[in-house]
Amino acid sequence: MLTKFQSHINENLPFLKKNKLLLATSGGIDSMVLLHLCHQLDLDIRVAHCNFQLRGDESDEDEDFVKSQTEKLQIPIYIKKFDTKSYAEEEKLSIQVVARNLRYEWFNTLLINNDYDYILTAHHLDDSLETFLINFTRGSGLDGLTGIPQQNESIVRPLLPFSRTEIEIFAKENNVEWREDSSNTSDNYLRNKLRHDVIPMLKKINPSLLHSFENTISNLKQAQSLVDDASRIIYRKVVTDINFQKRINLTELIQLPNYHAYLYQWLEPLGFSDWDSINDLATAQSGKQIHSQNHTLLKDRNELIVFPKQEYEKTTLFLIEKEQNEIKFPLKITFCNVDDISLEATNCIFVDEDKLQYPLVIRKWKEGDWFYPLGMNGKKKLSKFFKDEKFSLLDKSNTWLLCSENQIVWVIEKRQDERFKVTEETTKILKINYTA
């Protein structure tokens, strides 16, 4: 296995030979074999061990074991204890999810603080098969059926082409010591049920199951590549990125066969999962929304608009004193006196400064607001202005007003108020400029 492992590194992961590596080591057979293989190839490694304190003395014994093994090999080690159960209760998450989050957060901290280049984990071919089956039984898109990736940014899995059987043989032939995790014998976890019951049965049906699985994964990855290519091409045709928004043109999209598949490709990475509701959204009334943890999907006329959720400040009014010539929050706006209005543009206005009452106020619009749109004789409700200008619900929610006392001076970047415009009687011209 050492020769095969060395060839695998040389051919597929040569960058590991020239970089500082952090090896995640639990003390189990997989990570201990990876530790010995990396050591024999003289890779520049350090070890990181997590003690999740979930199995009482057994967890502490795992920690002591890994520490003693690294001392024998003269490899530096990092050890961290986690109060995993308490954290899981606080966050109301499963132990497995919390342990994984804590683990990788700590690994990434070590990576950054100590200038390591990659984190190595001991996932192998059987793990990839188990992950495939877990995703298959729960329902997954194509991307969930391509197994565990060999590399995911800074995380590398050098044992992925190797089976559990190969690892066990190497450990016994090379007198590699390891610790057995008692939780691996429990069938309370889906992964263990698959490992103990389902996969052995599949191997009886097909003794070459792992080889067949590798071929299947290779084919699925090629199919995924085709899907990704098509998704990027269609994305450029029907999606417009405007600042933080993605605007999906439904008129164009729904003409495509299987357009739901494109929505899945674009929205699944943003945490969306209610696909029945998302598919219905294409023909739903304007205003309907679907939420993921961090994003909102909004139907607006002939568009689907995706935007990140934002934590709005409790403060809803922002004051601007007369001596201020610039503000940076909630918008970036500059104020300066000029002699003429020849530089007029859509992102700035020119007003008669003597008509302003300080402090000026920046705030979001609210129902009942009205103003005198520049160029019109009468007043108009903002809600009517928004409707005439075909504002989406998102456009309206993102609209800010610049006000003098209770009068709107500017629907920012949209329309100035007639009452504050520069006239022949104006003696002080104030230019107000908004920068997106």
Coordinates of N, CA, C and O in Angstrom, one line a residue, residues 319-325 327 335 358-360:
L319 N -29.3 61.1 11.2 CA -29.2 62.6 11.1 C -28.0 63.1 10.4 O -26.9 62.5 10.6
I320 N -28.1 64.2 9.7 CA -27.0 64.8 9.0 C -26.9 66.3 9.4 O -27.9 67.0 9.2
E321 N -25.9 66.7 10.1 CA -25.8 68.1 10.6 C -25.2 68.9 9.4 O -24.7 68.4 8.5
K322 N -25.4 70.2 9.6 CA -25.1 71.2 8.5 C -23.6 71.2 8.2 O -23.2 71.3 7.0
E323 N -22.8 71.0 9.2 CA -21.3 71.0 8.9 C -20.8 69.7 8.3 O -19.6 69.7 7.9
Q324 N -21.6 68.7 8.2 CA -21.1 67.4 7.6 C -21.0 67.5 6.1 O -22.0 68.0 5.5
N325 N -19.9 67.1 5.5 CA -19.9 67.1 4.1 C -19.8 65.7 3.5 O -19.7 65.5 2.3
I327 N -21.2 61.4 4.6 CA -21.7 60.3 5.5 C -21.3 59.0 4.8 O -21.3 58.9 3.6
F335 N -21.7 66.0 0.3 CA -22.4 67.3 0.2 C -21.3 68.4 -0.1 O -20.3 68.4 0.6
Y358 N -31.9 71.9 8.9 CA -31.1 70.8 9.5 C -31.5 70.5 10.9 O -32.1 71.4 11.5
P359 N -31.2 69.3 11.4 CA -30.4 68.3 10.6 C -31.3 67.6 9.6 O -32.5 67.4 9.8
L360 N -30.7 67.2 8.5 CA -31.4 66.4 7.5 C -31.5 65.0 8.0 O -30.8 64.6 8.9

